């Protein structure tokens, strides 16, 4: 006997092609399903903010797939965040200056460049960077602790591969891995002691022990339409939600798929327990 599927109601602000943003309530097995229903309800719209609804609509007559119109939204339509992350309702004004670009983070021990781009350009940016790497050795996939509230991060690793194999793999699994705010990807470039990462906040980060490829990485960003900016305004600045798109696998099925693709689970990370409280005597 199958267990009943739990559905949650969410409030979602939508930007439409014309008119001000609107607020709706939609339900789903997870946030991505609710966002898909909301965007289908308002033609050619995109989600700009969301939150769990404090109380679902009253009455048993509300249909399972129904979307409830709540009127104008207070949130503003700005940066088109990639699939997988959305700011919390009421936080979009704090992200008004968010835009596509890259920055050089100051660090004493590491050379770090970070870029962000709009939703429809993220796949091209990340795979475009992979395509330009002089070498690539392994792909690491971190299935994060907030995926299905598992409370642990599972670390999966490919065998030794090359950039073409990684691109082919990510092309085949882009929905499950790139359109998923519960997953973080890292590609290791051992010769240059560097990592190309797609973070859980959907930024693309180059991390290296030395600035050996500095000019190359900056040029690659430029070739892919991302220019240097004074500062990034990332979604991590404000309260936000991570989600996966409607057609992705849940955590269990994704893990099964990674195993079938011959990745190895090399580690399981759990949050450190807080230190015990001081006691007298």
CSV table of C-alpha atoms in Angstrom, one decimal:
chain,number,residue,atom,x,y,z
A,1,UNK,CA,0.0,0.0,0.0
A,2,UNK,CA,1.4,3.4,-1.0
A,3,UNK,CA,1.7,6.1,1.6
A,4,UNK,CA,-0.2,9.3,1.0
A,5,UNK,CA,1.8,12.0,-0.7
A,6,UNK,CA,2.2,15.1,1.4
A,7,UNK,CA,1.5,18.4,-0.4
A,8,UNK,CA,2.4,21.8,1.0
A,9,UNK,CA,0.9,25.2,0.1
A,10,UNK,CA,3.3,28.0,-0.9
A,11,UNK,CA,2.8,31.6,-1.6
A,12,UNK,CA,4.6,32.6,-4.8
A,13,UNK,CA,5.1,36.0,-6.4
A,14,UNK,CA,5.1,36.0,-10.2
A,15,UNK,CA,6.4,38.5,-12.7
A,16,UNK,CA,4.2,38.5,-15.8
A,17,UNK,CA,5.1,40.0,-19.3
A,18,UNK,CA,2.7,42.9,-18.6
A,19,UNK,CA,1.4,44.5,-15.4
A,20,UNK,CA,2.8,44.4,-11.9
A,21,UNK,CA,3.8,41.2,-10.1
A,22,UNK,CA,1.0,39.1,-8.7
A,23,UNK,CA,0.8,36.8,-5.7
A,24,UNK,CA,-0.7,33.3,-5.8
A,25,UNK,CA,-1.0,30.2,-3.6
A,26,UNK,CA,-0.2,26.9,-5.1
A,27,UNK,CA,0.5,23.4,-3.6
A,28,UNK,CA,2.9,20.7,-4.5
A,29,UNK,CA,4.8,17.7,-3.2
A,30,UNK,CA,7.8,20.1,-3.1
A,31,UNK,CA,8.3,23.7,-3.9
A,32,UNK,CA,9.3,23.1,-7.6
A,33,UNK,CA,6.0,21.5,-8.3
A,34,UNK,CA,4.1,24.4,-6.8
A,35,UNK,CA,6.2,26.9,-8.8
A,36,UNK,CA,5.5,25.0,-12.0
A,37,UNK,CA,1.7,25.1,-11.3
A,38,UNK,CA,1.8,28.8,-10.5
A,39,UNK,CA,3.7,29.7,-13.6
A,40,UNK,CA,1.3,27.6,-15.7
A,41,UNK,CA,-1.6,29.5,-14.1
A,42,UNK,CA,-0.2,32.9,-15.1
A,43,UNK,CA,0.9,32.7,-18.7
A,44,UNK,CA,4.5,33.4,-19.5
A,45,UNK,CA,5.3,34.3,-15.9
A,46,UNK,CA,8.3,33.6,-13.8
A,47,UNK,CA,8.6,33.1,-10.1
A,48,UNK,CA,10.4,35.9,-8.3
A,49,UNK,CA,9.9,35.1,-4.6
A,50,UNK,CA,8.2,32.5,-2.4
A,51,UNK,CA,7.5,31.2,1.1
A,52,UNK,CA,5.6,28.4,2.8
A,53,UNK,CA,2.0,29.6,3.2
A,54,UNK,CA,1.2,30.0,7.0
A,55,UNK,CA,-2.2,28.4,6.4
A,56,UNK,CA,-3.5,26.6,3.3
A,57,UNK,CA,-6.8,27.8,1.7
A,58,UNK,CA,-9.8,27.0,3.8
A,59,UNK,CA,-12.4,24.4,2.8
A,60,UNK,CA,-12.2,20.9,1.3
A,61,UNK,CA,-13.5,22.2,-2.1
A,62,UNK,CA,-10.1,23.5,-3.1
A,63,UNK,CA,-8.9,21.3,-5.9
A,64,UNK,CA,-5.6,19.4,-5.6
A,65,UNK,CA,-4.1,21.3,-8.6
A,66,UNK,CA,-5.8,24.6,-8.1
A,67,UNK,CA,-3.9,27.9,-7.9
A,68,UNK,CA,-5.4,30.6,-5.8
A,69,UNK,CA,-5.1,34.3,-6.9
A,70,UNK,CA,-4.2,36.6,-4.0
A,71,UNK,CA,-3.9,39.9,-5.9
A,72,UNK,CA,-0.9,42.2,-6.4
A,73,UNK,CA,2.5,41.2,-4.9
A,74,UNK,CA,4.7,43.5,-2.9
A,75,UNK,CA,7.8,42.0,-4.4
A,76,UNK,CA,9.7,43.5,-7.3
A,77,UNK,CA,10.8,41.7,-10.5
A,78,UNK,CA,14.5,42.0,-10.8
A,79,UNK,CA,17.3,39.5,-11.4
A,80,UNK,CA,16.0,36.2,-13.0
A,81,UNK,CA,17.4,33.8,-10.4
A,82,UNK,CA,18.4,30.4,-11.9
A,83,UNK,CA,16.2,27.4,-11.2
A,84,UNK,CA,16.9,26.1,-7.8
A,85,UNK,CA,16.9,29.2,-5.7
A,86,UNK,CA,14.4,32.0,-4.9
A,87,UNK,CA,14.4,34.8,-2.4
A,88,UNK,CA,11.8,34.8,0.4
A,89,UNK,CA,8.8,37.0,-0.1
A,90,UNK,CA,9.6,40.5,1.0
A,91,UNK,CA,13.3,40.2,0.3
A,92,UNK,CA,13.5,41.1,-3.4
A,93,UNK,CA,14.0,44.8,-2.8
A,94,UNK,CA,17.3,44.0,-1.0
A,95,UNK,CA,18.5,42.3,-4.2
A,96,UNK,CA,17.6,45.2,-6.5
A,97,UNK,CA,21.2,45.6,-7.6
A,98,UNK,CA,21.8,42.0,-8.5
A,99,UNK,CA,23.1,41.5,-12.0
A,100,UNK,CA,25.2,39.2,-14.1
A,101,UNK,CA,28.9,39.5,-13.6
A,102,UNK,CA,32.1,38.2,-11.9
A,103,UNK,CA,34.3,39.3,-9.1
A,104,UNK,CA,37.7,38.5,-7.7
A,105,UNK,CA,37.5,37.6,-4.0
A,106,UNK,CA,40.5,38.7,-1.9
A,107,UNK,CA,42.1,35.7,-0.2
A,108,UNK,CA,45.6,35.2,1.3
A,109,UNK,CA,45.8,31.5,0.4
A,110,UNK,CA,43.5,31.0,-2.6
A,111,UNK,CA,42.7,32.5,-5.9
A,112,UNK,CA,38.9,32.8,-6.2
A,113,UNK,CA,36.7,34.2,-9.0
A,114,UNK,CA,33.0,34.0,-8.7
A,115,UNK,CA,30.3,34.7,-11.3
A,116,UNK,CA,26.6,34.7,-11.5
A,117,UNK,CA,24.2,34.9,-14.4
A,118,UNK,CA,20.5,34.8,-15.2
A,119,UNK,CA,18.3,31.6,-15.2
A,120,UNK,CA,18.4,30.9,-19.0
A,121,UNK,CA,22.2,31.4,-19.2
A,122,UNK,CA,23.5,29.3,-16.3
A,123,UNK,CA,23.8,26.0,-18.2
A,124,UNK,CA,25.7,27.7,-21.0
A,125,UNK,CA,28.0,29.5,-18.5
A,126,UNK,CA,28.9,26.4,-16.5
A,127,UNK,CA,29.3,24.0,-19.4
A,128,UNK,CA,31.1,26.7,-21.4
A,129,UNK,CA,33.6,27.0,-18.6
A,130,UNK,CA,34.0,23.2,-18.5
A,131,UNK,CA,34.6,23.1,-22.2
A,132,UNK,CA,37.4,25.6,-21.9
A,133,UNK,CA,39.3,23.8,-19.1
A,134,UNK,CA,42.8,22.6,-20.1
A,135,UNK,CA,42.1,19.4,-18.3
A,136,UNK,CA,39.5,17.9,-15.9
A,137,UNK,CA,39.9,14.8,-13.7
A,138,UNK,CA,36.8,14.2,-11.6
A,139,UNK,CA,33.3,15.4,-11.1
A,140,UNK,CA,32.1,15.6,-7.5
A,141,UNK,CA,28.4,15.8,-6.7
A,142,UNK,CA,27.3,16.9,-3.3
A,143,UNK,CA,23.7,16.0,-2.4
A,144,UNK,CA,23.2,18.5,0.3
A,145,UNK,CA,21.7,18.1,3.8
A,146,UNK,CA,18.6,20.2,3.0
A,147,UNK,CA,17.6,17.9,0.1
A,148,UNK,CA,14.4,16.2,1.5
A,149,UNK,CA,15.5,17.4,4.9
A,150,UNK,CA,17.9,14.5,5.2
A,151,UNK,CA,20.2,16.2,7.7
A,152,UNK,CA,23.4,14.9,5.9
A,153,UNK,CA,25.4,15.7,2.8
A,154,UNK,CA,26.3,12.7,0.6
A,155,UNK,CA,29.5,13.1,-1.5
A,156,UNK,CA,29.6,11.3,-4.8
A,157,UNK,CA,32.6,11.1,-7.1
A,158,UNK,CA,33.2,9.9,-10.7
A,159,UNK,CA,36.2,7.8,-11.7
A,160,UNK,CA,38.9,9.7,-13.6
A,161,UNK,CA,37.2,11.3,-16.6
A,162,UNK,CA,37.9,14.2,-19.0
A,163,UNK,CA,36.1,17.4,-19.8
A,164,UNK,CA,34.1,15.9,-22.7
A,165,UNK,CA,32.8,13.1,-20.6
A,166,UNK,CA,31.8,15.5,-17.8
A,167,UNK,CA,29.9,17.7,-20.3
A,168,UNK,CA,28.2,14.7,-21.8
A,169,UNK,CA,27.2,13.5,-18.3
A,170,UNK,CA,25.9,16.9,-17.2
A,171,UNK,CA,24.0,17.4,-20.5
A,172,UNK,CA,22.2,14.1,-19.8
A,173,UNK,CA,21.4,15.0,-16.2
A,174,UNK,CA,21.1,18.8,-16.3
A,175,UNK,CA,17.6,18.8,-14.9
A,176,UNK,CA,18.5,16.6,-11.9
A,177,UNK,CA,21.8,18.3,-11.2
A,178,UNK,CA,21.8,21.9,-12.5
A,179,UNK,CA,18.1,22.7,-12.0
A,180,UNK,CA,18.4,21.5,-8.4
A,181,UNK,CA,19.2,23.9,-5.5
A,182,UNK,CA,20.0,21.0,-3.2
A,183,UNK,CA,23.0,19.9,-5.3
A,184,UNK,CA,26.5,21.3,-5.6
A,185,UNK,CA,28.9,20.3,-8.4
A,186,UNK,CA,32.7,20.5,-8.4
A,187,UNK,CA,35.1,19.6,-11.2
A,188,UNK,CA,38.7,19.0,-10.2
A,189,UNK,CA,41.6,20.2,-12.3
A,190,UNK,CA,44.5,18.5,-10.5
A,191,UNK,CA,47.3,19.7,-12.7
A,192,UNK,CA,46.5,23.3,-11.8
A,193,UNK,CA,45.3,22.5,-8.2
A,194,UNK,CA,42.0,24.1,-9.0
A,195,UNK,CA,38.2,23.5,-8.8
A,196,UNK,CA,35.4,24.8,-10.9
A,197,UNK,CA,32.2,24.7,-8.8
A,198,UNK,CA,28.5,25.3,-9.3
A,199,UNK,CA,27.4,26.2,-5.9
A,200,UNK,CA,24.0,25.6,-4.2
A,201,UNK,CA,23.3,29.3,-4.8
A,202,UNK,CA,23.9,28.9,-8.5
A,203,UNK,CA,27.1,30.9,-8.8
A,204,UNK,CA,30.1,29.6,-10.8
A,205,UNK,CA,33.3,29.7,-8.8
A,206,UNK,CA,36.9,29.1,-9.8
A,207,UNK,CA,39.1,28.2,-6.8
A,208,UNK,CA,42.8,27.6,-7.2
A,209,UNK,CA,45.9,27.5,-5.1
A,210,UNK,CA,47.7,29.9,-7.5
A,211,UNK,CA,46.7,32.6,-10.0
A,212,UNK,CA,48.3,30.4,-12.8
A,213,UNK,CA,45.2,30.5,-15.0
A,214,UNK,CA,43.9,33.9,-13.9
A,215,UNK,CA,44.1,35.6,-17.3
A,216,UNK,CA,42.5,32.5,-19.0
A,217,UNK,CA,39.6,32.3,-16.5
A,218,UNK,CA,38.8,36.0,-16.9
A,219,UNK,CA,38.9,35.7,-20.6
A,220,UNK,CA,36.6,32.6,-20.6
A,221,UNK,CA,34.0,34.6,-18.5
A,222,UNK,CA,34.2,37.4,-21.1
A,223,UNK,CA,33.8,35.0,-24.0
A,224,UNK,CA,30.6,33.7,-22.3
A,225,UNK,CA,29.2,37.2,-21.9
A,226,UNK,CA,30.0,37.7,-18.2
A,227,UNK,CA,32.0,40.9,-17.4
A,228,UNK,CA,33.7,42.1,-14.2
A,229,UNK,CA,31.5,44.0,-11.8
A,230,UNK,CA,32.5,45.9,-8.6
A,231,UNK,CA,30.5,43.5,-6.4
A,232,UNK,CA,28.1,40.6,-6.7
A,233,UNK,CA,24.7,40.7,-5.0
A,234,UNK,CA,24.1,37.0,-4.3
A,235,UNK,CA,20.9,35.4,-3.2
A,236,UNK,CA,22.7,34.2,0.0
A,237,UNK,CA,22.5,37.8,1.3
A,238,UNK,CA,18.8,37.4,2.1
A,239,UNK,CA,16.5,34.7,3.5
A,240,UNK,CA,15.9,32.4,0.5
A,241,UNK,CA,14.6,28.9,-0.5
A,242,UNK,CA,16.3,26.1,-2.2
A,243,UNK,CA,14.2,23.9,-4.5
A,244,UNK,CA,14.4,21.4,-7.4
A,245,UNK,CA,12.4,21.7,-10.6
A,246,UNK,CA,9.2,19.8,-11.0
A,247,UNK,CA,10.6,17.0,-13.1
A,248,UNK,CA,13.6,16.0,-11.0
A,249,UNK,CA,14.1,12.9,-9.0
A,250,UNK,CA,13.8,12.9,-5.2
A,251,UNK,CA,16.9,12.3,-3.1
A,252,UNK,CA,16.5,8.5,-3.0
A,253,UNK,CA,16.0,8.1,-6.7
A,254,UNK,CA,18.8,10.5,-7.5
A,255,UNK,CA,21.2,8.5,-5.4
A,256,UNK,CA,20.1,5.3,-7.1
A,257,UNK,CA,20.7,7.0,-10.5
A,258,UNK,CA,24.2,8.2,-9.5
A,259,UNK,CA,25.0,4.6,-8.4
A,260,UNK,CA,23.8,3.3,-11.7
A,261,UNK,CA,26.1,5.8,-13.5
A,262,UNK,CA,29.0,4.3,-11.6
A,263,UNK,CA,29.7,7.1,-9.2
A,264,UNK,CA,31.0,6.2,-5.8
A,265,UNK,CA,29.6,7.6,-2.5
A,266,UNK,CA,32.9,8.6,-0.9
A,267,UNK,CA,31.7,10.4,2.2
A,268,UNK,CA,28.7,11.3,4.3
A,269,UNK,CA,28.9,14.6,6.2
A,270,UNK,CA,26.7,15.5,9.1
A,271,UNK,CA,26.4,18.9,10.8
A,272,UNK,CA,28.7,19.1,13.9
A,273,UNK,CA,26.8,18.9,17.1
A,274,UNK,CA,26.9,22.0,19.3
A,275,UNK,CA,29.2,21.8,22.3
A,276,UNK,CA,27.6,20.7,25.5
A,277,UNK,CA,26.4,23.5,27.8
A,278,UNK,CA,28.6,24.4,30.8
A,279,UNK,CA,27.4,22.9,34.0
A,280,UNK,CA,28.3,23.5,37.6
A,281,UNK,CA,30.0,20.8,39.6
